[in-house]
Amino acid sequence: MRNKLVAGNWKMHGSLTVNAGLLEGVRAGVAGLSADVAVCVPYPYLDQAETGLTGSNVAWGAQDVSEHALGAYTGEVSAAMLLDFGCRYVIVGHSERRSYYGDTDAIVAAKFEAALKVGLVPIFCVGETLDEREKSITAEVVTRQLDAVIERCGVAALAGAVIAYEPVWAIGTGRTATPEQAQEVHALIRQRVAQDDSGIAAGVRILYGGSMKPANARELMAQPDIDGGLIGGAALVAADFIAICAAA
Ligand code: PGA
């Protein structure tokens, strides 16, 4: 049985004041729940997350990482630096990084590798755009994104990672994939991994992301291949995030 994981992706939101209330609310609200819970915060707030969450059952992480270990890469943050702040997770390949910041499949695979190398758990995002879904190439796109990581890092690397299926058309749009639409792609992802290693496929957690909220979380997470959620908007409201964690 795979334990469910609910990870919040705060994106570029927050302030010291706002975060203090949110971290405290989440910390208290998920105490005693059986699901694994994490929040991925903007870099400057990692210290605040570490201080606010240490000793709780909420882990924390970042939203991106450099593919390089160190050096002359102005503006970048390495995986080792994230470890210095107690991070457990880091999101790689979020569609916003792919579409606005030029993260190609190859760069995402390199970031995945850099994270894994220091012992972080990559939350590796895949997903198709609306245009790709309408062209019926969802399977092709998601398989290509997965293959880039499997080819670079080997299928065994997925044992130390989490996959997140995030249909781009469902992110921040209020338009959630139906449980059946999501399950179909989750099953496809698991099958692709199983082609190379059935044991790893059975164990790897595949999160759904894209307008998950308290009202739809239970039904989505009841699907056999949906092992939790990557939550954007609803992760900014403690009560909503806690309700999703409770549903998990
Ligand atoms: P959303 O974002 O829940 O606001 O749709 C999810 C994500 O981008 O990770």
PDB file of C-alpha atoms and ligand atoms in Angstrom:
ATOM      1  CA  MET A   1       0.000   0.000   0.000  1.00  0.00           C
ATOM      2  CA  ARG A   2       1.496   3.328  -1.050  1.00  0.00           C
ATOM      3  CA  ASN A   3       1.023   6.021   1.581  1.00  0.00           C
ATOM      4  CA  LYS A   4      -0.594   9.091   0.068  1.00  0.00           C
ATOM      5  CA  LEU A   5       1.435  12.276  -0.242  1.00  0.00           C
ATOM      6  CA  VAL A   6      -0.044  15.756  -0.397  1.00  0.00           C
ATOM      7  CA  ALA A   7       2.471  18.409  -1.414  1.00  0.00           C
ATOM      8  CA  GLY A   8       1.678  22.107  -1.520  1.00  0.00           C
ATOM      9  CA  ASN A   9       3.262  24.211  -4.237  1.00  0.00           C
ATOM     10  CA  TRP A  10       3.114  27.796  -3.026  1.00  0.00           C
ATOM     11  CA  LYS A  11       4.559  29.099  -6.305  1.00  0.00           C
ATOM     12  CA  MET A  12       5.590  32.767  -5.997  1.00  0.00           C
ATOM     13  CA  HIS A  13       3.270  33.602  -3.123  1.00  0.00           C
ATOM     14  CA  GLY A  14       3.820  34.536   0.483  1.00  0.00           C
ATOM     15  CA  SER A  15       5.516  36.911   2.878  1.00  0.00           C
ATOM     16  CA  LEU A  16       7.075  36.359   6.278  1.00  0.00           C
ATOM     17  CA  THR A  17       3.845  37.451   7.942  1.00  0.00           C
ATOM     18  CA  VAL A  18       1.441  35.478   5.779  1.00  0.00           C
ATOM     19  CA  ASN A  19       3.628  32.354   5.874  1.00  0.00           C
ATOM     20  CA  ALA A  20       3.816  32.363   9.657  1.00  0.00           C
ATOM     21  CA  GLY A  21       0.060  31.904   9.909  1.00  0.00           C
ATOM     22  CA  LEU A  22      -0.091  29.371   7.094  1.00  0.00           C
ATOM     23  CA  LEU A  23       2.748  27.215   8.425  1.00  0.00           C
ATOM     24  CA  GLU A  24       1.311  27.225  11.930  1.00  0.00           C
ATOM     25  CA  GLY A  25      -2.185  26.405  10.645  1.00  0.00           C
ATOM     26  CA  VAL A  26      -0.962  23.529   8.488  1.00  0.00           C
ATOM     27  CA  ARG A  27       1.339  22.190  11.169  1.00  0.00           C
ATOM     28  CA  ALA A  28      -1.486  22.025  13.697  1.00  0.00           C
ATOM     29  CA  GLY A  29      -4.157  20.957  11.223  1.00  0.00           C
ATOM     30  CA  VAL A  30      -2.401  17.897   9.837  1.00  0.00           C
ATOM     31  CA  ALA A  31      -0.972  16.608  13.119  1.00  0.00           C
ATOM     32  CA  GLY A  32      -2.077  13.029  13.526  1.00  0.00           C
ATOM     33  CA  LEU A  33      -3.171  12.512   9.902  1.00  0.00           C
ATOM     34  CA  SER A  34      -1.867   9.404   8.196  1.00  0.00           C
ATOM     35  CA  ALA A  35      -0.954  10.991   4.850  1.00  0.00           C
ATOM     36  CA  ASP A  36       2.531  12.336   4.179  1.00  0.00           C
ATOM     37  CA  VAL A  37       2.397  16.117   3.882  1.00  0.00           C
ATOM     38  CA  ALA A  38       4.868  18.636   2.465  1.00  0.00           C
ATOM     39  CA  VAL A  39       5.005  22.268   1.400  1.00  0.00           C
ATOM     40  CA  CYS A  40       7.267  23.571  -1.368  1.00  0.00           C
ATOM     41  CA  VAL A  41       8.003  27.220  -0.634  1.00  0.00           C
ATOM     42  CA  PRO A  42       9.935  30.010  -2.413  1.00  0.00           C
ATOM     43  CA  TYR A  43      13.683  29.847  -1.688  1.00  0.00           C
ATOM     44  CA  PRO A  44      13.867  32.827   0.693  1.00  0.00           C
ATOM     45  CA  TYR A  45      11.342  31.169   2.996  1.00  0.00           C
ATOM     46  CA  LEU A  46      13.095  27.823   3.374  1.00  0.00           C
ATOM     47  CA  ASP A  47      14.600  28.944   6.666  1.00  0.00           C
ATOM     48  CA  GLN A  48      11.184  29.995   7.907  1.00  0.00           C
ATOM     49  CA  ALA A  49       9.722  26.642   6.822  1.00  0.00           C
ATOM     50  CA  GLU A  50      12.509  24.763   8.593  1.00  0.00           C
ATOM     51  CA  THR A  51      11.996  26.744  11.796  1.00  0.00           C
ATOM     52  CA  GLY A  52       8.230  26.500  11.639  1.00  0.00           C
ATOM     53  CA  LEU A  53       7.926  22.841  10.693  1.00  0.00           C
ATOM     54  CA  THR A  54      10.776  21.052  12.444  1.00  0.00           C
ATOM     55  CA  GLY A  55       9.343  18.431  14.775  1.00  0.00           C
ATOM     56  CA  SER A  56       6.005  18.331  12.932  1.00  0.00           C
ATOM     57  CA  ASN A  57       4.779  15.768  10.427  1.00  0.00           C
ATOM     58  CA  VAL A  58       5.047  18.293   7.591  1.00  0.00           C
ATOM     59  CA  ALA A  59       8.126  18.106   5.372  1.00  0.00           C
ATOM     60  CA  TRP A  60       9.260  21.008   3.205  1.00  0.00           C
ATOM     61  CA  GLY A  61      11.011  21.583  -0.041  1.00  0.00           C
ATOM     62  CA  ALA A  62      11.696  23.933  -2.936  1.00  0.00           C
ATOM     63  CA  GLN A  63      10.094  24.455  -6.332  1.00  0.00           C
ATOM     64  CA  ASP A  64      13.135  24.158  -8.563  1.00  0.00           C
ATOM     65  CA  VAL A  65      16.864  23.414  -8.376  1.00  0.00           C
ATOM     66  CA  SER A  66      19.931  23.990 -10.484  1.00  0.00           C
ATOM     67  CA  GLU A  67      21.232  21.104 -12.545  1.00  0.00           C
ATOM     68  CA  HIS A  68      24.742  22.216 -11.532  1.00  0.00           C
ATOM     69  CA  ALA A  69      26.429  21.328  -8.251  1.00  0.00           C
ATOM     70  CA  LEU A  70      28.157  24.697  -7.779  1.00  0.00           C
ATOM     71  CA  GLY A  71      29.953  27.426  -9.649  1.00  0.00           C
ATOM     72  CA  ALA A  72      29.431  30.540 -11.713  1.00  0.00           C
ATOM     73  CA  TYR A  73      25.669  30.263 -12.222  1.00  0.00           C
ATOM     74  CA  THR A  74      24.330  33.602 -11.043  1.00  0.00           C
ATOM     75  CA  GLY A  75      20.880  33.353  -9.569  1.00  0.00           C
ATOM     76  CA  GLU A  76      20.818  29.585  -9.292  1.00  0.00           C
ATOM     77  CA  VAL A  77      20.363  27.436  -6.175  1.00  0.00           C
ATOM     78  CA  SER A  78      22.014  24.031  -5.846  1.00  0.00           C
ATOM     79  CA  ALA A  79      20.585  20.832  -4.440  1.00  0.00           C
ATOM     80  CA  ALA A  80      23.171  20.834  -1.637  1.00  0.00           C
ATOM     81  CA  MET A  81      21.976  24.305  -0.596  1.00  0.00           C
ATOM     82  CA  LEU A  82      18.429  22.966  -0.298  1.00  0.00           C
ATOM     83  CA  LEU A  83      19.697  20.185   1.941  1.00  0.00           C
ATOM     84  CA  ASP A  84      21.310  22.819   4.156  1.00  0.00           C
ATOM     85  CA  PHE A  85      17.793  24.044   4.918  1.00  0.00           C
ATOM     86  CA  GLY A  86      16.431  20.601   5.715  1.00  0.00           C
ATOM     87  CA  CYS A  87      14.516  20.162   2.475  1.00  0.00           C
ATOM     88  CA  ARG A  88      13.210  16.729   1.733  1.00  0.00           C
ATOM     89  CA  TYR A  89      11.548  17.433  -1.619  1.00  0.00           C
ATOM     90  CA  VAL A  90      12.128  19.552  -4.694  1.00  0.00           C
ATOM     91  CA  ILE A  91       9.767  20.000  -7.627  1.00  0.00           C
ATOM     92  CA  VAL A  92      11.431  19.506 -11.015  1.00  0.00           C
ATOM     93  CA  GLY A  93       9.881  20.004 -14.435  1.00  0.00           C
ATOM     94  CA  HIS A  94       6.852  21.972 -13.333  1.00  0.00           C
ATOM     95  CA  SER A  95       5.027  23.097 -16.472  1.00  0.00           C
ATOM     96  CA  GLU A  96       5.556  26.749 -15.513  1.00  0.00           C
ATOM     97  CA  ARG A  97       9.328  26.150 -15.513  1.00  0.00           C
ATOM     98  CA  ARG A  98       9.051  24.260 -18.785  1.00  0.00           C
ATOM     99  CA  SER A  99       6.975  26.903 -20.535  1.00  0.00           C
ATOM    100  CA  TYR A 100       8.278  30.203 -19.086  1.00  0.00           C
ATOM    101  CA  TYR A 101      11.908  29.392 -18.265  1.00  0.00           C
ATOM    102  CA  GLY A 102      12.927  27.033 -21.008  1.00  0.00           C
ATOM    103  CA  ASP A 103      13.291  23.860 -18.984  1.00  0.00           C
ATOM    104  CA  THR A 104      13.554  21.207 -21.688  1.00  0.00           C
ATOM    105  CA  ASP A 105      13.169  17.481 -21.053  1.00  0.00           C
ATOM    106  CA  ALA A 106      16.976  17.255 -20.953  1.00  0.00           C
ATOM    107  CA  ILE A 107      17.321  20.043 -18.389  1.00  0.00           C
ATOM    108  CA  VAL A 108      14.572  18.530 -16.263  1.00  0.00           C
ATOM    109  CA  ALA A 109      16.376  15.178 -16.315  1.00  0.00           C
ATOM    110  CA  ALA A 110      19.621  16.891 -15.272  1.00  0.00           C
ATOM    111  CA  LYS A 111      17.839  18.676 -12.411  1.00  0.00           C
ATOM    112  CA  PHE A 112      16.244  15.400 -11.364  1.00  0.00           C
ATOM    113  CA  GLU A 113      19.680  13.794 -11.265  1.00  0.00           C
ATOM    114  CA  ALA A 114      21.204  16.684  -9.294  1.00  0.00           C
ATOM    115  CA  ALA A 115      18.453  16.460  -6.675  1.00  0.00           C
ATOM    116  CA  LEU A 116      18.652  12.706  -6.304  1.00  0.00           C
ATOM    117  CA  LYS A 117      22.424  12.772  -6.027  1.00  0.00           C
ATOM    118  CA  VAL A 118      22.300  14.659  -2.724  1.00  0.00           C
ATOM    119  CA  GLY A 119      19.380  12.658  -1.368  1.00  0.00           C
ATOM    120  CA  LEU A 120      16.496  15.007  -2.107  1.00  0.00           C
ATOM    121  CA  VAL A 121      13.271  13.476  -3.364  1.00  0.00           C
ATOM    122  CA  PRO A 122      12.415  15.003  -6.744  1.00  0.00           C
ATOM    123  CA  ILE A 123       8.723  15.625  -7.393  1.00  0.00           C
ATOM    124  CA  PHE A 124       8.986  15.121 -11.120  1.00  0.00           C
ATOM    125  CA  CYS A 125       6.163  16.787 -13.078  1.00  0.00           C
ATOM    126  CA  VAL A 126       4.808  15.644 -16.407  1.00  0.00           C
ATOM    127  CA  GLY A 127       1.706  16.652 -18.312  1.00  0.00           C
ATOM    128  CA  GLU A 128       0.260  17.721 -21.620  1.00  0.00           C
ATOM    129  CA  THR A 129      -1.055  21.108 -22.762  1.00  0.00           C
ATOM    130  CA  LEU A 130      -4.630  21.602 -23.897  1.00  0.00           C
ATOM    131  CA  ASP A 131      -3.469  21.662 -27.500  1.00  0.00           C
ATOM    132  CA  GLU A 132      -1.655  18.349 -27.044  1.00  0.00           C
ATOM    133  CA  ARG A 133      -4.713  16.782 -25.406  1.00  0.00           C
ATOM    134  CA  GLU A 134      -6.932  17.953 -28.242  1.00  0.00           C
ATOM    135  CA  LYS A 135      -4.498  16.436 -30.732  1.00  0.00           C
ATOM    136  CA  SER A 136      -4.753  13.151 -28.778  1.00  0.00           C
ATOM    137  CA  ILE A 137      -1.027  13.034 -28.107  1.00  0.00           C
ATOM    138  CA  THR A 138      -1.214  13.013 -24.295  1.00  0.00           C
ATOM    139  CA  ALA A 139       0.324   9.542 -24.043  1.00  0.00           C
ATOM    140  CA  GLU A 140       3.140  10.479 -26.398  1.00  0.00           C
ATOM    141  CA  VAL A 141       3.980  13.685 -24.539  1.00  0.00           C
ATOM    142  CA  VAL A 142       3.911  12.153 -21.074  1.00  0.00           C
ATOM    143  CA  THR A 143       5.934   9.140 -22.230  1.00  0.00           C
ATOM    144  CA  ARG A 144       8.537  11.413 -23.826  1.00  0.00           C
ATOM    145  CA  GLN A 145       8.858  13.424 -20.601  1.00  0.00           C
ATOM    146  CA  LEU A 146       9.220  10.241 -18.528  1.00  0.00           C
ATOM    147  CA  ASP A 147      11.681   8.678 -20.939  1.00  0.00           C
ATOM    148  CA  ALA A 148      14.023  11.669 -20.674  1.00  0.00           C
ATOM    149  CA  VAL A 149      14.498  10.972 -16.961  1.00  0.00           C
ATOM    150  CA  ILE A 150      14.560   7.185 -17.285  1.00  0.00           C
ATOM    151  CA  GLU A 151      17.167   7.350 -20.044  1.00  0.00           C
ATOM    152  CA  ARG A 152      19.434   9.707 -18.138  1.00  0.00           C
ATOM    153  CA  CYS A 153      19.057   8.360 -14.605  1.00  0.00           C
ATOM    154  CA  GLY A 154      17.829   4.782 -15.081  1.00  0.00           C
ATOM    155  CA  VAL A 155      14.464   3.441 -13.968  1.00  0.00           C
ATOM    156  CA  ALA A 156      15.832   2.617 -10.512  1.00  0.00           C
ATOM    157  CA  ALA A 157      16.126   6.352  -9.852  1.00  0.00           C
ATOM    158  CA  LEU A 158      12.338   6.542  -9.728  1.00  0.00           C
ATOM    159  CA  ALA A 159      12.395   4.524  -6.507  1.00  0.00           C
ATOM    160  CA  GLY A 160      13.728   7.659  -4.819  1.00  0.00           C
ATOM    161  CA  ALA A 161      11.316  10.044  -6.489  1.00  0.00           C
ATOM    162  CA  VAL A 162       7.686  11.019  -6.783  1.00  0.00           C
ATOM    163  CA  ILE A 163       5.976  11.591 -10.129  1.00  0.00           C
ATOM    164  CA  ALA A 164       3.295  14.264 -10.518  1.00  0.00           C
ATOM    165  CA  TYR A 165       0.868  14.220 -13.408  1.00  0.00           C
ATOM    166  CA  GLU A 166      -0.249  17.783 -14.003  1.00  0.00           C
ATOM    167  CA  PRO A 167      -2.306  18.381 -17.129  1.00  0.00           C
ATOM    168  CA  VAL A 168      -1.318  21.951 -18.023  1.00  0.00           C
ATOM    169  CA  TRP A 169      -4.909  22.851 -18.938  1.00  0.00           C
ATOM    170  CA  ALA A 170      -5.995  22.055 -15.371  1.00  0.00           C
ATOM    171  CA  ILE A 171      -3.370  24.108 -13.530  1.00  0.00           C
ATOM    172  CA  GLY A 172      -4.805  27.183 -11.852  1.00  0.00           C
ATOM    173  CA  THR A 173      -7.762  27.140 -14.230  1.00  0.00           C
ATOM    174  CA  GLY A 174     -10.384  25.616 -11.958  1.00  0.00           C
ATOM    175  CA  ARG A 175     -10.788  23.010 -14.688  1.00  0.00           C
ATOM    176  CA  THR A 176      -9.873  19.736 -12.992  1.00  0.00           C
ATOM    177  CA  ALA A 177      -9.293  16.526 -14.916  1.00  0.00           C
ATOM    178  CA  THR A 178     -12.112  14.103 -14.176  1.00  0.00           C
ATOM    179  CA  PRO A 179     -11.081  11.189 -11.959  1.00  0.00           C
ATOM    180  CA  GLU A 180     -11.343   8.952 -15.034  1.00  0.00           C
ATOM    181  CA  GLN A 181      -9.180  11.246 -17.204  1.00  0.00           C
ATOM    182  CA  ALA A 182      -6.557  11.464 -14.496  1.00  0.00           C
ATOM    183  CA  GLN A 183      -6.633   7.734 -13.703  1.00  0.00           C
ATOM    184  CA  GLU A 184      -6.139   6.897 -17.374  1.00  0.00           C
ATOM    185  CA  VAL A 185      -2.893   8.873 -17.544  1.00  0.00           C
ATOM    186  CA  HIS A 186      -1.711   7.707 -14.123  1.00  0.00           C
ATOM    187  CA  ALA A 187      -2.158   4.099 -15.240  1.00  0.00           C
ATOM    188  CA  LEU A 188      -0.256   4.843 -18.424  1.00  0.00           C
ATOM    189  CA  ILE A 189       2.608   6.335 -16.419  1.00  0.00           C
ATOM    190  CA  ARG A 190       2.742   3.299 -14.155  1.00  0.00           C
ATOM    191  CA  GLN A 191       2.695   0.988 -17.176  1.00  0.00           C
ATOM    192  CA  ARG A 192       5.570   2.852 -18.767  1.00  0.00           C
ATOM    193  CA  VAL A 193       7.640   2.423 -15.592  1.00  0.00           C
ATOM    194  CA  ALA A 194       6.560  -1.227 -15.338  1.00  0.00           C
ATOM    195  CA  GLN A 195       7.972  -1.907 -18.801  1.00  0.00           C
ATOM    196  CA  ASP A 196      11.391  -1.386 -17.238  1.00  0.00           C
ATOM    197  CA  ASP A 197      10.767  -2.499 -13.654  1.00  0.00           C
ATOM    198  CA  SER A 198       7.459  -3.734 -12.283  1.00  0.00           C
ATOM    199  CA  GLY A 199       8.578  -3.483  -8.660  1.00  0.00           C
ATOM    200  CA  ILE A 200       9.464   0.187  -8.985  1.00  0.00           C
ATOM    201  CA  ALA A 201       6.234   0.832 -10.881  1.00  0.00           C
ATOM    202  CA  ALA A 202       4.200  -0.713  -8.071  1.00  0.00           C
ATOM    203  CA  GLY A 203       5.908   1.410  -5.434  1.00  0.00           C
ATOM    204  CA  VAL A 204       6.341   4.814  -7.042  1.00  0.00           C
ATOM    205  CA  ARG A 205       3.865   7.455  -5.944  1.00  0.00           C
ATOM    206  CA  ILE A 206       2.078   9.319  -8.716  1.00  0.00           C
ATOM    207  CA  LEU A 207       0.429  12.557  -7.582  1.00  0.00           C
ATOM    208  CA  TYR A 208      -2.271  14.404  -9.450  1.00  0.00           C
ATOM    209  CA  GLY A 209      -2.015  18.184  -9.764  1.00  0.00           C
ATOM    210  CA  GLY A 210      -4.320  20.707 -11.392  1.00  0.00           C
ATOM    211  CA  SER A 211      -7.104  22.498  -9.508  1.00  0.00           C
ATOM    212  CA  MET A 212      -7.300  19.858  -6.788  1.00  0.00           C
ATOM    213  CA  LYS A 213      -9.438  21.203  -3.949  1.00  0.00           C
ATOM    214  CA  PRO A 214     -11.385  19.878  -0.966  1.00  0.00           C
ATOM    215  CA  ALA A 215     -14.448  19.270  -3.145  1.00  0.00           C
ATOM    216  CA  ASN A 216     -12.724  16.934  -5.609  1.00  0.00           C
ATOM    217  CA  ALA A 217      -9.746  15.570  -3.669  1.00  0.00           C
ATOM    218  CA  ARG A 218     -11.426  12.513  -2.221  1.00  0.00           C
ATOM    219  CA  GLU A 219     -12.760  11.259  -5.534  1.00  0.00           C
ATOM    220  CA  LEU A 220      -9.475  11.862  -7.354  1.00  0.00           C
ATOM    221  CA  MET A 221      -7.411  10.161  -4.669  1.00  0.00           C
ATOM    222  CA  ALA A 222      -9.771   7.189  -4.586  1.00  0.00           C
ATOM    223  CA  GLN A 223      -8.514   6.202  -8.052  1.00  0.00           C
ATOM    224  CA  PRO A 224      -6.220   3.175  -7.916  1.00  0.00           C
ATOM    225  CA  ASP A 225      -3.215   4.929  -9.434  1.00  0.00           C
ATOM    226  CA  ILE A 226      -3.573   8.357  -7.791  1.00  0.00           C
ATOM    227  CA  ASP A 227      -1.338   8.448  -4.739  1.00  0.00           C
ATOM    228  CA  GLY A 228      -1.857  12.014  -3.615  1.00  0.00           C
ATOM    229  CA  GLY A 229      -1.836  15.547  -4.893  1.00  0.00           C
ATOM    230  CA  LEU A 230       0.371  18.461  -5.837  1.00  0.00           C
ATOM    231  CA  ILE A 231      -1.662  21.440  -4.742  1.00  0.00           C
ATOM    232  CA  GLY A 232      -1.246  25.019  -5.963  1.00  0.00           C
ATOM    233  CA  GLY A 233      -3.983  27.526  -5.168  1.00  0.00           C
ATOM    234  CA  ALA A 234      -5.600  25.474  -2.422  1.00  0.00           C
ATOM    235  CA  ALA A 235      -2.248  25.150  -0.625  1.00  0.00           C
ATOM    236  CA  LEU A 236      -2.379  28.869   0.191  1.00  0.00           C
ATOM    237  CA  VAL A 237      -5.480  28.491   2.365  1.00  0.00           C
ATOM    238  CA  ALA A 238      -4.722  26.441   5.470  1.00  0.00           C
ATOM    239  CA  ALA A 239      -8.259  25.098   5.863  1.00  0.00           C
ATOM    240  CA  ASP A 240      -8.388  23.921   2.236  1.00  0.00           C
ATOM    241  CA  PHE A 241      -4.965  22.326   2.328  1.00  0.00           C
ATOM    242  CA  ILE A 242      -5.758  20.565   5.597  1.00  0.00           C
ATOM    243  CA  ALA A 243      -9.064  19.284   4.159  1.00  0.00           C
ATOM    244  CA  ILE A 244      -7.194  17.814   1.178  1.00  0.00           C
ATOM    245  CA  CYS A 245      -4.662  16.176   3.505  1.00  0.00           C
ATOM    246  CA  ALA A 246      -7.535  14.731   5.538  1.00  0.00           C
ATOM    247  CA  ALA A 247      -9.142  13.365   2.360  1.00  0.00           C
ATOM    248  CA  ALA A 248      -5.851  11.626   1.569  1.00  0.00           C
TER     249      ALA A 248
HETATM  250  P1  PGA B   1      -3.274  24.441  -8.962  1.00  0.00           P
HETATM  251  O1  PGA B   1      -1.711  24.255  -9.264  1.00  0.00           O
HETATM  252  O2  PGA B   1      -3.634  23.485  -7.841  1.00  0.00           O
HETATM  253  O3  PGA B   1      -3.437  25.882  -8.570  1.00  0.00           O
HETATM  254  O4  PGA B   1      -4.005  24.099 -10.221  1.00  0.00           O
HETATM  255  C1  PGA B   1      -1.108  22.999  -9.214  1.00  0.00           C
HETATM  256  C2  PGA B   1       0.364  23.129  -9.576  1.00  0.00           C
HETATM  257  O5  PGA B   1       0.697  23.924 -10.459  1.00  0.00           O
HETATM  258  O6  PGA B   1       1.221  22.435  -9.000  1.00  0.00           O
END
